[in-house]
Amino acid sequence: MRVADARPAMESMESMESVSRSTADGDRPDASADPAAEVGQADIFDDLAALPVEECERRPTCLRCRRPQKVCLCPFLPVHPLEVSTCLYIVQHPAEESRVLRTVPLLAACLPPGKCNVLVGRRFNDERHPDLAAVCRDSRTLIMYPGPNAQNLEELVQSLEEQPHPEADTARGYNIIIIDGTWSQAKDMFLKNSLLHLPKQVQLSRTLYSQYVIRTQPTNMCLSTLECAAVTLSILERNDDIQEVLLRPLRALCSFQLQHGAQIHHSKEHLLRNGMYDKPMPKNKRKIKRMEKLITEENICPR
């Protein structure tokens, strides 16, 4: 809408406001005395309603990496999808869908169709999600979630390989469930979905530091969903090259963002240990205890 087009309409609206103020003061105008005024006011609203609405044009998006075409990351993806026997099931919190700098689309772009399945929601059950329920009951399924009941993934794989008669099911490949969301969202989803308690719980024991530096992590060792999947696949597929291939687009994403104004996000652990944490300290005793552990303990991730 041009300014010149809007000026007559705005002047008429101002005259209408003056009429309404005079009415509030007791000087009610006689509508029947000037029927042309009513017709004129109706015409004004009709003109306003007829004005075209300018639609916001969205930037063209790359169909493979799901990034805007001007910042496409396909040159950093593998030419052909990686051949893997493992199937990933990403249980994604709805809030992750609206995030611009997501890692799951990059992960899916590196794998064959059907090897990276994304299920969005907060609550999952047998009735509404029968496919996920079947996966959770499969003996080949593992859920990646750290905690006191979690077994180290590398130790588990090694123990299975050392058995005299390895299970035939695992020879067909594992199913890995990864919860995609903030740590608090992941914890809430894990605790409130009984289906996610059915698979064997595993965690990573390798000393790794996140390269996803454009998003704040609780600790230095908390990994993004793509990084977690990269390490997991390299272990299960017995191929360290997989980790390097999957991390390449993540590094490119972070590098591009940093070159265009983004700042490096240190983990909360780093900020606390170096006296750089400038936010108010929590009043909740449990949260205070958690923050104290971030300062005093090593190799800790939220659980």
Short mmCIF file of C-alpha atoms in Angstrom, two decimals:
data_model
loop_
_atom_site.label_atom_id
_atom_site.label_comp_id
_atom_site.label_asym_id
_atom_site.label_seq_id
_atom_site.Cartn_x
_atom_site.Cartn_y
_atom_site.Cartn_z
CA MET A 1 0.00 0.00 0.00
CA ARG A 2 1.50 3.35 -1.07
CA VAL A 3 1.50 6.37 1.25
CA ALA A 4 -0.42 8.41 -1.33
CA ASP A 5 -3.18 5.77 -1.43
CA ALA A 6 -3.44 5.58 2.32
CA ARG A 7 -3.67 9.36 3.00
CA PRO A 8 -7.35 9.88 2.00
CA ALA A 9 -8.36 6.84 4.00
CA MET A 10 -6.45 8.06 7.05
CA GLU A 11 -8.03 11.54 6.81
CA SER A 12 -11.48 9.99 6.67
CA MET A 13 -10.67 7.80 9.66
CA GLU A 14 -9.60 10.91 11.62
CA SER A 15 -12.91 12.58 10.78
CA MET A 16 -14.73 9.50 12.03
CA GLU A 17 -12.77 9.62 15.31
CA SER A 18 -13.78 13.27 15.78
CA VAL A 19 -17.42 12.29 15.25
CA SER A 20 -17.15 9.53 17.85
CA ARG A 21 -15.55 11.93 20.36
CA SER A 22 -18.32 14.43 19.88
CA THR A 23 -20.84 11.65 20.43
CA ALA A 24 -19.15 10.71 23.72
CA ASP A 25 -19.45 14.35 24.85
CA GLY A 26 -23.19 14.32 24.30
CA ASP A 27 -23.35 16.00 20.90
CA ARG A 28 -24.72 12.94 19.08
CA PRO A 29 -25.02 13.72 15.36
CA ASP A 30 -28.32 13.05 13.65
CA ALA A 31 -27.51 10.18 11.27
CA SER A 32 -30.79 10.64 9.45
CA ALA A 33 -29.90 14.26 8.73
CA ASP A 34 -26.98 13.30 6.52
CA PRO A 35 -27.43 9.85 4.92
CA ALA A 36 -24.66 10.64 2.43
CA ALA A 37 -22.15 10.64 5.31
CA GLU A 38 -23.06 7.06 6.19
CA VAL A 39 -22.65 5.99 2.59
CA GLY A 40 -19.27 7.73 2.44
CA GLN A 41 -18.08 5.97 5.59
CA ALA A 42 -19.17 2.60 4.22
CA ASP A 43 -17.26 3.31 1.00
CA ILE A 44 -14.13 4.04 3.03
CA PHE A 45 -14.23 0.66 4.73
CA ASP A 46 -14.92 -1.04 1.41
CA ASP A 47 -11.87 0.69 -0.08
CA LEU A 48 -9.70 -0.39 2.83
CA ALA A 49 -10.92 -3.98 2.56
CA ALA A 50 -10.17 -4.02 -1.16
CA LEU A 51 -6.53 -3.02 -0.73
CA PRO A 52 -4.18 -5.86 -1.75
CA VAL A 53 -2.32 -7.66 1.02
CA GLU A 54 1.40 -7.92 0.44
CA GLU A 55 2.55 -11.50 1.05
CA CYS A 56 5.97 -12.07 2.54
CA GLU A 57 8.01 -14.02 0.04
CA ARG A 58 10.02 -16.89 1.52
CA ARG A 59 13.51 -17.53 0.28
CA PRO A 60 13.85 -20.52 -2.05
CA THR A 61 14.96 -23.57 -0.08
CA CYS A 62 17.29 -26.34 -1.18
CA LEU A 63 15.36 -29.60 -1.29
CA ARG A 64 18.28 -31.68 -0.03
CA CYS A 65 19.88 -29.77 2.86
CA ARG A 66 16.74 -27.71 3.64
CA ARG A 67 18.79 -24.54 3.78
CA PRO A 68 18.07 -21.34 1.81
CA GLN A 69 19.55 -21.73 -1.66
CA LYS A 70 21.95 -18.80 -1.17
CA VAL A 71 23.52 -20.58 1.80
CA CYS A 72 23.14 -24.14 0.54
CA LEU A 73 25.40 -26.67 2.26
CA CYS A 74 25.14 -29.41 -0.35
CA PRO A 75 28.81 -28.98 -1.43
CA PHE A 76 29.74 -30.23 2.05
CA LEU A 77 27.44 -33.25 1.94
CA PRO A 78 28.57 -36.64 0.60
CA VAL A 79 27.99 -37.07 -3.12
CA HIS A 80 26.08 -40.27 -2.42
CA PRO A 81 24.25 -41.13 0.82
CA LEU A 82 26.29 -43.17 3.26
CA GLU A 83 25.50 -46.87 3.18
CA VAL A 84 24.73 -47.94 6.74
CA SER A 85 22.88 -50.86 8.31
CA THR A 86 21.74 -48.84 11.33
CA CYS A 87 18.36 -47.09 11.33
CA LEU A 88 18.03 -43.80 13.22
CA TYR A 89 14.77 -42.70 14.83
CA ILE A 90 14.86 -39.04 15.82
CA VAL A 91 12.14 -38.30 18.39
CA GLN A 92 11.91 -34.53 17.96
CA HIS A 93 10.37 -31.93 20.25
CA PRO A 94 7.95 -29.69 18.29
CA ALA A 95 9.95 -26.57 19.19
CA GLU A 96 12.88 -27.85 17.11
CA GLU A 97 10.86 -27.61 13.89
CA SER A 98 10.87 -23.81 14.01
CA ARG A 99 14.58 -23.43 14.71
CA VAL A 100 16.59 -22.05 11.82
CA LEU A 101 19.94 -23.67 12.61
CA ARG A 102 18.83 -27.27 12.94
CA THR A 103 21.18 -30.21 12.50
CA VAL A 104 18.69 -33.02 11.81
CA PRO A 105 18.03 -31.99 8.15
CA LEU A 106 21.78 -32.16 7.51
CA LEU A 107 21.91 -35.59 9.11
CA ALA A 108 19.01 -36.87 7.01
CA ALA A 109 20.60 -35.49 3.85
CA CYS A 110 23.69 -37.64 4.43
CA LEU A 111 21.81 -40.93 4.84
CA PRO A 112 19.70 -43.08 2.50
CA PRO A 113 15.89 -42.80 2.61
CA GLY A 114 14.46 -44.72 5.54
CA LYS A 115 17.67 -44.59 7.57
CA CYS A 116 16.85 -41.34 9.38
CA ASN A 117 13.22 -41.26 10.51
CA VAL A 118 11.94 -38.13 12.29
CA LEU A 119 8.91 -38.31 14.59
CA VAL A 120 7.69 -34.97 15.99
CA GLY A 121 5.78 -34.70 19.24
CA ARG A 122 5.90 -34.55 23.02
CA ARG A 123 3.97 -37.68 23.94
CA PHE A 124 4.05 -41.05 22.17
CA ASN A 125 1.94 -44.16 22.77
CA ASP A 126 1.01 -47.48 21.16
CA GLU A 127 -2.30 -46.26 19.79
CA ARG A 128 -1.11 -43.14 18.02
CA HIS A 129 2.41 -44.29 17.15
CA PRO A 130 2.30 -48.04 16.46
CA ASP A 131 5.43 -47.96 14.29
CA LEU A 132 7.51 -46.35 17.03
CA ALA A 133 6.03 -48.77 19.57
CA ALA A 134 7.14 -51.71 17.43
CA VAL A 135 10.65 -50.26 17.15
CA CYS A 136 10.86 -49.73 20.92
CA ARG A 137 9.99 -53.41 21.49
CA ASP A 138 12.54 -54.64 18.97
CA SER A 139 15.51 -56.37 20.61
CA ARG A 140 17.86 -54.54 18.21
CA THR A 141 16.75 -51.09 19.44
CA LEU A 142 18.89 -48.87 21.69
CA ILE A 143 18.01 -45.43 23.02
CA MET A 144 20.77 -42.87 23.34
CA TYR A 145 20.18 -41.14 26.67
CA PRO A 146 22.84 -40.64 29.40
CA GLY A 147 22.11 -41.65 32.95
CA PRO A 148 23.03 -44.02 35.78
CA ASN A 149 21.21 -46.89 34.05
CA ALA A 150 22.88 -46.32 30.68
CA GLN A 151 25.54 -48.69 29.39
CA ASN A 152 28.49 -47.41 27.40
CA LEU A 153 27.77 -48.05 23.72
CA GLU A 154 31.28 -49.21 22.81
CA GLU A 155 31.36 -51.66 25.72
CA LEU A 156 27.96 -53.04 24.76
CA VAL A 157 28.95 -53.59 21.13
CA GLN A 158 32.21 -55.21 22.15
CA SER A 159 30.47 -57.59 24.58
CA LEU A 160 28.00 -58.64 21.88
CA GLU A 161 30.80 -59.31 19.42
CA GLU A 162 32.66 -61.45 21.94
CA GLN A 163 29.73 -63.78 22.45
CA PRO A 164 30.29 -67.24 20.93
CA HIS A 165 27.02 -66.99 19.03
CA PRO A 166 26.13 -63.35 18.42
CA GLU A 167 22.45 -62.63 18.13
CA ALA A 168 21.23 -62.93 14.56
CA ASP A 169 19.04 -59.86 14.98
CA THR A 170 21.99 -57.52 15.55
CA ALA A 171 23.61 -58.76 12.35
CA ARG A 172 20.79 -57.00 10.48
CA GLY A 173 21.70 -53.70 12.07
CA TYR A 174 20.62 -51.71 15.11
CA ASN A 175 17.81 -49.23 15.62
CA ILE A 176 18.96 -46.11 17.47
CA ILE A 177 16.52 -43.67 19.09
CA ILE A 178 17.81 -40.15 19.73
CA ILE A 179 15.73 -37.43 21.43
CA ASP A 180 16.10 -34.09 19.62
CA GLY A 181 15.52 -30.99 21.73
CA THR A 182 17.08 -28.94 24.49
CA TRP A 183 18.37 -30.95 27.43
CA SER A 184 15.37 -29.99 29.57
CA GLN A 185 12.98 -30.92 26.74
CA ALA A 186 14.76 -34.24 26.18
CA LYS A 187 14.59 -35.06 29.88
CA ASP A 188 10.88 -34.28 30.01
CA MET A 189 10.18 -36.40 26.92
CA PHE A 190 12.19 -39.34 28.24
CA LEU A 191 10.60 -39.35 31.68
CA LYS A 192 7.02 -38.95 30.46
CA ASN A 193 7.03 -41.49 27.63
CA SER A 194 6.98 -45.06 28.87
CA LEU A 195 7.69 -46.33 25.35
CA LEU A 196 11.14 -44.78 25.51
CA HIS A 197 11.94 -46.85 28.62
CA LEU A 198 11.58 -50.15 26.74
CA PRO A 199 14.83 -50.15 24.70
CA LYS A 200 18.22 -50.65 26.31
CA GLN A 201 19.63 -47.30 27.40
CA VAL A 202 23.13 -46.41 26.17
CA GLN A 203 25.50 -43.46 26.26
CA LEU A 204 28.80 -42.42 24.71
CA SER A 205 31.98 -42.83 26.71
CA ARG A 206 34.36 -41.08 24.33
CA THR A 207 35.81 -37.74 25.45
CA LEU A 208 34.34 -35.45 22.82
CA TYR A 209 33.72 -31.73 22.67
CA SER A 210 30.88 -30.24 20.69
CA GLN A 211 31.72 -28.35 17.51
CA TYR A 212 28.23 -26.86 17.38
CA VAL A 213 29.56 -23.55 18.72
CA ILE A 214 26.68 -21.35 17.52
CA ARG A 215 24.29 -22.79 20.10
CA THR A 216 24.78 -22.91 23.86
CA GLN A 217 25.26 -26.32 25.49
CA PRO A 218 25.10 -27.06 29.24
CA THR A 219 28.59 -28.59 29.27
CA ASN A 220 31.54 -28.90 26.93
CA MET A 221 30.77 -32.58 26.35
CA CYS A 222 27.09 -32.20 25.45
CA LEU A 223 26.70 -32.93 21.75
CA SER A 224 24.19 -31.84 19.15
CA THR A 225 21.87 -34.44 17.63
CA LEU A 226 23.99 -34.66 14.48
CA GLU A 227 27.21 -35.09 16.47
CA CYS A 228 25.64 -37.76 18.66
CA ALA A 229 24.42 -39.64 15.59
CA ALA A 230 27.80 -39.30 13.87
CA VAL A 231 29.70 -40.87 16.76
CA THR A 232 27.05 -43.55 17.27
CA LEU A 233 27.06 -44.60 13.62
CA SER A 234 30.86 -44.69 13.48
CA ILE A 235 30.84 -47.11 16.44
CA LEU A 236 28.03 -49.37 15.24
CA GLU A 237 29.23 -49.42 11.63
CA ARG A 238 32.86 -49.80 12.72
CA ASN A 239 33.90 -46.98 10.42
CA ASP A 240 35.45 -43.79 11.82
CA ASP A 241 35.18 -42.09 8.43
CA ILE A 242 31.42 -41.82 8.95
CA GLN A 243 31.96 -39.38 11.82
CA GLU A 244 34.14 -37.12 9.69
CA VAL A 245 31.70 -37.14 6.76
CA LEU A 246 28.71 -36.26 8.96
CA LEU A 247 30.52 -33.48 10.84
CA ARG A 248 31.69 -31.73 7.67
CA PRO A 249 28.37 -29.90 6.96
CA LEU A 250 28.06 -28.95 10.64
CA ARG A 251 31.47 -27.29 10.59
CA ALA A 252 30.52 -25.47 7.38
CA LEU A 253 27.26 -24.24 8.95
CA CYS A 254 29.03 -22.89 12.02
CA SER A 255 31.80 -21.30 9.96
CA PHE A 256 29.32 -19.51 7.71
CA GLN A 257 27.30 -18.19 10.64
CA LEU A 258 30.41 -16.93 12.44
CA GLN A 259 31.57 -15.14 9.28
CA HIS A 260 28.25 -13.32 9.09
CA GLY A 261 27.93 -11.96 12.60
CA ALA A 262 27.16 -14.93 14.83
CA GLN A 263 29.05 -15.25 18.10
CA ILE A 264 30.68 -18.32 19.61
CA HIS A 265 28.44 -19.71 22.34
CA HIS A 266 30.49 -21.12 25.20
CA SER A 267 28.86 -23.81 27.30
CA LYS A 268 27.36 -22.93 30.65
CA GLU A 269 30.09 -25.03 32.23
CA HIS A 270 32.81 -22.93 30.55
CA LEU A 271 31.16 -19.66 31.60
CA LEU A 272 30.79 -20.74 35.23
CA ARG A 273 34.33 -22.08 35.57
CA ASN A 274 35.83 -18.92 34.08
CA GLY A 275 33.69 -16.39 35.97
CA MET A 276 31.92 -15.29 32.77
CA TYR A 277 28.37 -16.31 33.69
CA ASP A 278 26.44 -13.02 33.85
CA LYS A 279 22.89 -14.28 34.37
CA PRO A 280 21.14 -14.28 37.78
CA MET A 281 21.81 -17.44 39.75
CA PRO A 282 18.76 -19.71 40.18
CA LYS A 283 16.90 -19.82 43.50
CA ASN A 284 15.85 -23.43 43.11
CA LYS A 285 18.13 -25.63 45.28
CA ARG A 286 18.17 -28.44 42.74
CA LYS A 287 19.28 -26.08 39.97
CA ILE A 288 21.94 -24.56 42.24
CA LYS A 289 23.28 -28.04 42.98
CA ARG A 290 23.37 -28.82 39.27
CA MET A 291 25.35 -25.66 38.54
CA GLU A 292 27.79 -26.49 41.34
CA LYS A 293 28.39 -29.86 39.71
CA LEU A 294 29.15 -28.14 36.42
CA ILE A 295 32.00 -26.32 38.16
CA THR A 296 33.40 -29.10 40.33
CA GLU A 297 32.85 -32.32 38.37
CA GLU A 298 34.26 -33.62 35.09
CA ASN A 299 32.46 -35.47 32.28
CA ILE A 300 28.97 -34.55 33.40
CA CYS A 301 25.92 -34.17 31.19
CA PRO A 302 22.37 -33.27 32.24
CA ARG A 303 20.26 -36.29 33.18
#
